[in-house]
mmCIF file of C-alpha atoms in Angstrom:
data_model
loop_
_atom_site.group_PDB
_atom_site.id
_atom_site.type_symbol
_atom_site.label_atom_id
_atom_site.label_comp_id
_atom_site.label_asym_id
_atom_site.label_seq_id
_atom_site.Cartn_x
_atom_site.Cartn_y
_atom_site.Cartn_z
ATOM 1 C CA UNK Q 158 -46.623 -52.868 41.508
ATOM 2 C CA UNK Q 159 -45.320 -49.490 42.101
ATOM 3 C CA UNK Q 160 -41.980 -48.990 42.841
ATOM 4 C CA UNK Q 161 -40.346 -46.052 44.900
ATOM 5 C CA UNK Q 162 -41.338 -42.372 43.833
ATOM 6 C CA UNK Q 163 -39.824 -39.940 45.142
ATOM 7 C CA UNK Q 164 -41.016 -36.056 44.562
ATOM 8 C CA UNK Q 165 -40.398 -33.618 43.471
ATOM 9 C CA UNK Q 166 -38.125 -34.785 40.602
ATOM 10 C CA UNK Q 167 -35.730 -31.101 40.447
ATOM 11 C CA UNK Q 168 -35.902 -28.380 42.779
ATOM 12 C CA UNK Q 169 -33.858 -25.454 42.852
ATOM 13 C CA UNK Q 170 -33.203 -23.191 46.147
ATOM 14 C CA UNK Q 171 -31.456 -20.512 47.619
ATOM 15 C CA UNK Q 172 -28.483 -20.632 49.954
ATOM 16 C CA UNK Q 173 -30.452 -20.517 53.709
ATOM 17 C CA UNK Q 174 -33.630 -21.879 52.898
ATOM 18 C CA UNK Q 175 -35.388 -24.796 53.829
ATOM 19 C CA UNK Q 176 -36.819 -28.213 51.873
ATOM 20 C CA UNK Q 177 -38.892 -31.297 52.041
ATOM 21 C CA UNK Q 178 -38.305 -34.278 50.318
ATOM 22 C CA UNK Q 179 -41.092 -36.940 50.169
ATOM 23 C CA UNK Q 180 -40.695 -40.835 49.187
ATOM 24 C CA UNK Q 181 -43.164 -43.407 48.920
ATOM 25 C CA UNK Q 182 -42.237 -46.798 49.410
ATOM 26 C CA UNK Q 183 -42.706 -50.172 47.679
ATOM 27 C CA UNK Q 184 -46.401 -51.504 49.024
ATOM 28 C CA UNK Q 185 -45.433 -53.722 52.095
ATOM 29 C CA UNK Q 186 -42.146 -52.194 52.990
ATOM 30 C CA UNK Q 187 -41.636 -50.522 56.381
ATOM 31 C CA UNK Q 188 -37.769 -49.781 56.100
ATOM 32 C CA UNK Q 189 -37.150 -46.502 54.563
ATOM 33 C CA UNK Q 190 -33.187 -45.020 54.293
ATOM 34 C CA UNK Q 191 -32.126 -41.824 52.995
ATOM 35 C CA UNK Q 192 -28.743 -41.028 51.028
ATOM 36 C CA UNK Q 193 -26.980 -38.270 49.324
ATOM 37 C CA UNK Q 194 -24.808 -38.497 45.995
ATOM 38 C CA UNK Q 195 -23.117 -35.757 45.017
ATOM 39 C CA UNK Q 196 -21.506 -35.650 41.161
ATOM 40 C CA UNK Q 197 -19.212 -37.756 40.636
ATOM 41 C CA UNK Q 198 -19.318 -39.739 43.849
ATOM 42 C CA UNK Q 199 -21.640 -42.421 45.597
ATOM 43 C CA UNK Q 200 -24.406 -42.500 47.641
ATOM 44 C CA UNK Q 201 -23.412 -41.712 51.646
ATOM 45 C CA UNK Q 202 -25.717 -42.523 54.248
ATOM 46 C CA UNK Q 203 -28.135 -40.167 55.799
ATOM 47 C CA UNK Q 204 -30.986 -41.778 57.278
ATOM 48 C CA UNK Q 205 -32.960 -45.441 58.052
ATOM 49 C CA UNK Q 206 -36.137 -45.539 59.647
ATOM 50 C CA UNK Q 207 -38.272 -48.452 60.640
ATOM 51 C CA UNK Q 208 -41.518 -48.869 61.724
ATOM 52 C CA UNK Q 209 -41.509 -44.775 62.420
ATOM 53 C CA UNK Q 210 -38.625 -45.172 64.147
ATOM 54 C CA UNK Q 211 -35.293 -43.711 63.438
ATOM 55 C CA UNK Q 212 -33.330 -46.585 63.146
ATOM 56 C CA UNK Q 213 -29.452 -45.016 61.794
ATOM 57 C CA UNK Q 214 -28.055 -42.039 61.274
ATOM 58 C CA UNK Q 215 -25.063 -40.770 59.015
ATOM 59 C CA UNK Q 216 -22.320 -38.579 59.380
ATOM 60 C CA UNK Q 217 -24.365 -35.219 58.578
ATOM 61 C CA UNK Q 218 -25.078 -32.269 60.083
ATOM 62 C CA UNK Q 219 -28.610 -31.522 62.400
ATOM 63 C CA UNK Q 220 -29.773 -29.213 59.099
ATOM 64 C CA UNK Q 221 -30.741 -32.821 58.343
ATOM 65 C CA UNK Q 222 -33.631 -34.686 59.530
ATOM 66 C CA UNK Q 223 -36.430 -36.876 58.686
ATOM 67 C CA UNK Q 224 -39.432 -38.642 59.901
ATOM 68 C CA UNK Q 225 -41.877 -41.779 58.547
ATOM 69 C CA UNK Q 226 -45.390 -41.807 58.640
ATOM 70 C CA UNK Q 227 -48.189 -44.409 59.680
ATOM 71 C CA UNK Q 228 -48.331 -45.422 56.020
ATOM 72 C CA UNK Q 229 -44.387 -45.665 55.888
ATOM 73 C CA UNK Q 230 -43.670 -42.345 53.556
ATOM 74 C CA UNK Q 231 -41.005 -40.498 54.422
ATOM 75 C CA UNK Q 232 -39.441 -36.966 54.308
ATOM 76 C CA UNK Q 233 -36.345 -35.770 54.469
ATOM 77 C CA UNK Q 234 -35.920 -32.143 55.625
ATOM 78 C CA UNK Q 235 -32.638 -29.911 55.173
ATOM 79 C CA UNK Q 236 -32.595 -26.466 56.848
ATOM 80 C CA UNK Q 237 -30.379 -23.572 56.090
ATOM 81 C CA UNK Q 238 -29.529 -25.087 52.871
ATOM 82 C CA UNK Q 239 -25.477 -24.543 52.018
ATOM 83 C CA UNK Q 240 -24.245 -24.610 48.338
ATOM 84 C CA UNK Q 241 -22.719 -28.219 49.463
ATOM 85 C CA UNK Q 242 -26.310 -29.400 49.946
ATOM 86 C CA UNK Q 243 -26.684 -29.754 45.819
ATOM 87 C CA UNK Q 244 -26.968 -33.070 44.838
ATOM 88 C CA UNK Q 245 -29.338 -36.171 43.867
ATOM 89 C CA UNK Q 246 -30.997 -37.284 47.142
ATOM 90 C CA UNK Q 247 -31.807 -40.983 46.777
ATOM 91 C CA UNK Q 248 -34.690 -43.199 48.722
ATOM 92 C CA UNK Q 249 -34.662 -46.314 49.449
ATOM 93 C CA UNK Q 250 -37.281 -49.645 51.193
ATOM 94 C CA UNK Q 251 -36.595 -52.617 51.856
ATOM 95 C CA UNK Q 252 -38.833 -54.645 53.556
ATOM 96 C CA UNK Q 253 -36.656 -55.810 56.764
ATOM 97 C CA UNK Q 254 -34.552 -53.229 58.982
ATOM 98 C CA UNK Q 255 -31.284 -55.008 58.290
ATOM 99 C CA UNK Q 256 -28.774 -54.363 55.463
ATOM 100 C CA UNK Q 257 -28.502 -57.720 54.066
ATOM 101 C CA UNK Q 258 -31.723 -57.218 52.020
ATOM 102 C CA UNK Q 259 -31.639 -55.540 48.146
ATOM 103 C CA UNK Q 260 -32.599 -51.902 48.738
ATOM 104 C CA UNK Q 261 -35.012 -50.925 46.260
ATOM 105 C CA UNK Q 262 -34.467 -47.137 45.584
ATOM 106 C CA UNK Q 263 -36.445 -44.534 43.416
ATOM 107 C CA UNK Q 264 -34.917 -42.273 40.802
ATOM 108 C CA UNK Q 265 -33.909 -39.553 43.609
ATOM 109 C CA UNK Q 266 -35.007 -35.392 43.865
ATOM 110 C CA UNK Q 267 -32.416 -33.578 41.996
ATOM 111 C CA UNK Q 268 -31.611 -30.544 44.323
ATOM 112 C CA UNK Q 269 -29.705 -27.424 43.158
ATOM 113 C CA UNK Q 270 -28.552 -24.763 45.294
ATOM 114 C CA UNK Q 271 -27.755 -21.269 43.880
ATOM 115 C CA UNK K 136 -15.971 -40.532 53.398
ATOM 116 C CA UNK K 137 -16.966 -43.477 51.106
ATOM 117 C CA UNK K 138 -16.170 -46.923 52.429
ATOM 118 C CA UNK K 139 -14.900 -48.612 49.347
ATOM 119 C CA UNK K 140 -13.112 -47.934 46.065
ATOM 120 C CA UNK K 141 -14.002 -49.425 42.573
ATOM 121 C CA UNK K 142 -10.908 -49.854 39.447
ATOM 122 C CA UNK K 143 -10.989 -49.081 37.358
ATOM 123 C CA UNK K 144 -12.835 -45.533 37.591
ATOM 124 C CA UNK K 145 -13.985 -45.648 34.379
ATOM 125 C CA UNK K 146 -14.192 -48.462 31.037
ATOM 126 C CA UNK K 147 -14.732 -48.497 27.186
ATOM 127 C CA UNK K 148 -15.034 -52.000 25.780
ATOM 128 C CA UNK K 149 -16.862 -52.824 22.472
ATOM 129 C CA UNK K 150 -20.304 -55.020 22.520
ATOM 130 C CA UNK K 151 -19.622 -58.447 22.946
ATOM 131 C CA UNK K 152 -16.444 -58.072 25.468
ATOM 132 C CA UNK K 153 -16.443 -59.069 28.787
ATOM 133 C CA UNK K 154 -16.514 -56.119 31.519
ATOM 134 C CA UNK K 155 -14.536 -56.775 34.678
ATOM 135 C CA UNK K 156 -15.299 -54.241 37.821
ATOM 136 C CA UNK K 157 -13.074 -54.583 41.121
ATOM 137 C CA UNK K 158 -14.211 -53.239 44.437
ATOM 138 C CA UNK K 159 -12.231 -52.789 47.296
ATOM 139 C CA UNK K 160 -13.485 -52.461 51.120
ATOM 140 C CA UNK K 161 -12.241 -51.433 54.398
ATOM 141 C CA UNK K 162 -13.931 -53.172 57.387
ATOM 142 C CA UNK K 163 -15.463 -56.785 58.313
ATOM 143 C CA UNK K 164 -18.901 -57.453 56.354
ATOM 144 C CA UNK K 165 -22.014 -59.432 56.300
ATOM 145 C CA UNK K 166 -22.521 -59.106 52.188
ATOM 146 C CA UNK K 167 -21.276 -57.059 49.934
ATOM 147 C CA UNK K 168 -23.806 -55.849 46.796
ATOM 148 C CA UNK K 169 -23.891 -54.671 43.151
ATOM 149 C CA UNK K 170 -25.794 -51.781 42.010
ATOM 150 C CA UNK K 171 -26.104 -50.169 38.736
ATOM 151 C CA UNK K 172 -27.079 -46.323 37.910
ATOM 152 C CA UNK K 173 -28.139 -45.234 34.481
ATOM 153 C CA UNK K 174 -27.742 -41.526 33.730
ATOM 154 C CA UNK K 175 -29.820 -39.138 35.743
ATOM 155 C CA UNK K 176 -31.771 -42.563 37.363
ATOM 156 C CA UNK K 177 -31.946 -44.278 40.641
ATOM 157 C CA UNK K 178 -29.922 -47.571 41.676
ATOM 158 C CA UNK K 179 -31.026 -50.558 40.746
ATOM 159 C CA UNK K 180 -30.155 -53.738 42.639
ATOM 160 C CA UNK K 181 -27.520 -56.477 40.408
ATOM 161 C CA UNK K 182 -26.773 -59.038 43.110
ATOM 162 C CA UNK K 183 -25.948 -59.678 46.815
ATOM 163 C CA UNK K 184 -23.252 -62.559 47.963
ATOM 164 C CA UNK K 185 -22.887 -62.802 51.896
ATOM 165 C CA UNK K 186 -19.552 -62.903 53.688
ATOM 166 C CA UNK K 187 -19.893 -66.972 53.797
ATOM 167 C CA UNK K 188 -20.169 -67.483 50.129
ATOM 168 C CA UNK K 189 -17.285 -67.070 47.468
ATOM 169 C CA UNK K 190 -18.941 -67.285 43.760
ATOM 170 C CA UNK K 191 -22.092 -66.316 42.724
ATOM 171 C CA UNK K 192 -24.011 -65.996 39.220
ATOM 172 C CA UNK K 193 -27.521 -64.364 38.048
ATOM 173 C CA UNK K 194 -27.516 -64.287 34.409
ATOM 174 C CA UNK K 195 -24.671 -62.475 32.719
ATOM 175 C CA UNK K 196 -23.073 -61.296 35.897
ATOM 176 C CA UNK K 197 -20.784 -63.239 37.957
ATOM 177 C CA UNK K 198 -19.562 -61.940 41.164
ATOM 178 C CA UNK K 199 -16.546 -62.823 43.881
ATOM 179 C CA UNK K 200 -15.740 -62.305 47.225
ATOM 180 C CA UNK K 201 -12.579 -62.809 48.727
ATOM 181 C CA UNK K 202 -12.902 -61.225 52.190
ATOM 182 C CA UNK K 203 -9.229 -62.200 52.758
ATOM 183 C CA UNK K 204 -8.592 -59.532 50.522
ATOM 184 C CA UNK K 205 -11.485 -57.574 51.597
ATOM 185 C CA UNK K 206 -11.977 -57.404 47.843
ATOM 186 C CA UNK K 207 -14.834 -57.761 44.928
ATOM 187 C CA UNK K 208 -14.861 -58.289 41.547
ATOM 188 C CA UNK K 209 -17.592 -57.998 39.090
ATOM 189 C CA UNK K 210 -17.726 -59.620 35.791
ATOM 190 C CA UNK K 211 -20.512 -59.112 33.036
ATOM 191 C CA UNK K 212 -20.274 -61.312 30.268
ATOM 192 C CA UNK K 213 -20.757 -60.564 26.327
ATOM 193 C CA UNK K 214 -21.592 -56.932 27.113
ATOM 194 C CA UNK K 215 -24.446 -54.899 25.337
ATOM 195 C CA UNK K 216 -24.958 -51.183 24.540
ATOM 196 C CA UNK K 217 -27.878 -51.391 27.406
ATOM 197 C CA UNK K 218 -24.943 -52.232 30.056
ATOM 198 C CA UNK K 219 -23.576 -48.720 29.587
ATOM 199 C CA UNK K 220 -23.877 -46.889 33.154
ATOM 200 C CA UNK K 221 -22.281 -46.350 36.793
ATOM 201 C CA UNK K 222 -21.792 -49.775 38.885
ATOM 202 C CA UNK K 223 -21.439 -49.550 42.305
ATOM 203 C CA UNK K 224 -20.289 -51.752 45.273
ATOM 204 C CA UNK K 225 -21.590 -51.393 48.797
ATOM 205 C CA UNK K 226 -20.786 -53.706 51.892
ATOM 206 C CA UNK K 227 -23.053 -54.203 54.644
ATOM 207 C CA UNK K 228 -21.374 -55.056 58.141
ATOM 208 C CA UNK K 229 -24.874 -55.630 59.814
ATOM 209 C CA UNK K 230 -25.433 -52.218 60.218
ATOM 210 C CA UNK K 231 -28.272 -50.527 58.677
ATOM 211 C CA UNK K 232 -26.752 -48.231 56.042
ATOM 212 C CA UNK K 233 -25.131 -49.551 52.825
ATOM 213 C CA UNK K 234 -21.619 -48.519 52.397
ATOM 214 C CA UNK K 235 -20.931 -47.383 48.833
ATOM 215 C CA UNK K 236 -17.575 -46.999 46.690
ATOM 216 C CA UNK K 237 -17.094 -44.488 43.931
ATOM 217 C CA UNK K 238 -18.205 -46.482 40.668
ATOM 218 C CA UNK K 239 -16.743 -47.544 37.781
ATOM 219 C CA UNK K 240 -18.497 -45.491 34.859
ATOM 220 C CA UNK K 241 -18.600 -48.620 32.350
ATOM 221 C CA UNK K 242 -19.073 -47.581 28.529
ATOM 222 C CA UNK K 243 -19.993 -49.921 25.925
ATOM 223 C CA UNK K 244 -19.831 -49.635 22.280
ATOM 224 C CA UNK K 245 -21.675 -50.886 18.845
#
């Protein structure tokens, strides 16, 4: 089975504009969460969503938002993009809502600001 | 602002040593859970022990809790070359969002 893909891999953008990241979940999971690592650090929190629903939110900013689908993809959109905004943005399912399942997560969209 | 810390911050054994990872937390949890991160890749799950539980094994790893301490410690046994990346703790208080520390960069050598 497939596990989480995330696109694009890398994608490189200017301080004030605006991007879409997509993530397709393991087949049969309806929890998708959202986090951001920057170098050097962990992953922080962003997003959950459940059954389209959002579900938890993180400490960030409203540049940041997402949605899920009918077939439980996500996106994660960041507007006005800041130079603070570069790092690896990781996706993750899980089959149940709750955190005391293994999150499953893909190998993230690498996203550079210049 | 991360909600754990890992020590050390980074470690260089040789193959064949035993790695030991400790991971500190701040609040009450439900589980607390292992992750490792090759270079460049995603997470990938290691193990999960719930607040209830004190000891647990899969395979090489071994992993405590002592929620007394709020603290976690990881051990992998007769390391490899292949065990070389980031590990990361992350507690779970019943919320939805994992709570990560800063990793231990673990280095292993031939």
């Amino acid at each position: 089975d497939a596990g989480v893909t995330q696109s694009p891999t890398h994608l490189i953008k200017t301080r004030g504009q605006h991007v879409t990241l997509r993530c397709s979940p393991i087949s049969g999971h309806k929890s998708v969460s959202w986090y951001q690592q920057v170098l050097g650090q962990g992953p922080q929190f962003i997003f959950q969503y459940y059954e389209k629903e959002e579900r938890g939110r993180g400490n960030f900013p409203d540049r940041f938002s997402a949605r899920q689908f009918p077939n439980y993809s996500s996106e994660l959109n960041v507007n006005a993009l800041l130079l603070g905004d570069s790092a690896l943005y990781l996706c993750a399912s899980s089959l149940v809502v709750h955190g005391d399942q293994p999150q499953h997560f893909g190998d993230g969209t690498r996203l550079s600001i210049l | 602002s991360q909600q754990g810390e890992e020590d050390p911050q980074a470690l260089s054994i040789q193959e064949g040593e035993n790695a030991t990872m400790n991971c500190s937390y701040k609040t009450s949890i439900n589980n607390l859970q292992w992750y490792r991160q090759n270079s460049g890749r995603g997470l990938v799950h290691l193990i999960l022990i719930r607040s209830n539980e004190r000891e647990k094994h899969s395979g090489r790893l071994r992993v405590t809790l002592d929620t007394s301490k709020k603290s976690s410690s990881l051990l992998i046994t007769a390391s490899r070359a292949a065990d070389t990346a980031s590990y990361f703790c992350a507690s779970s208080n019943s919320g939805y969002a994992l709570n990560f520390g800063k990793g231990t960069s673990l280095l292993v050598t031939p």
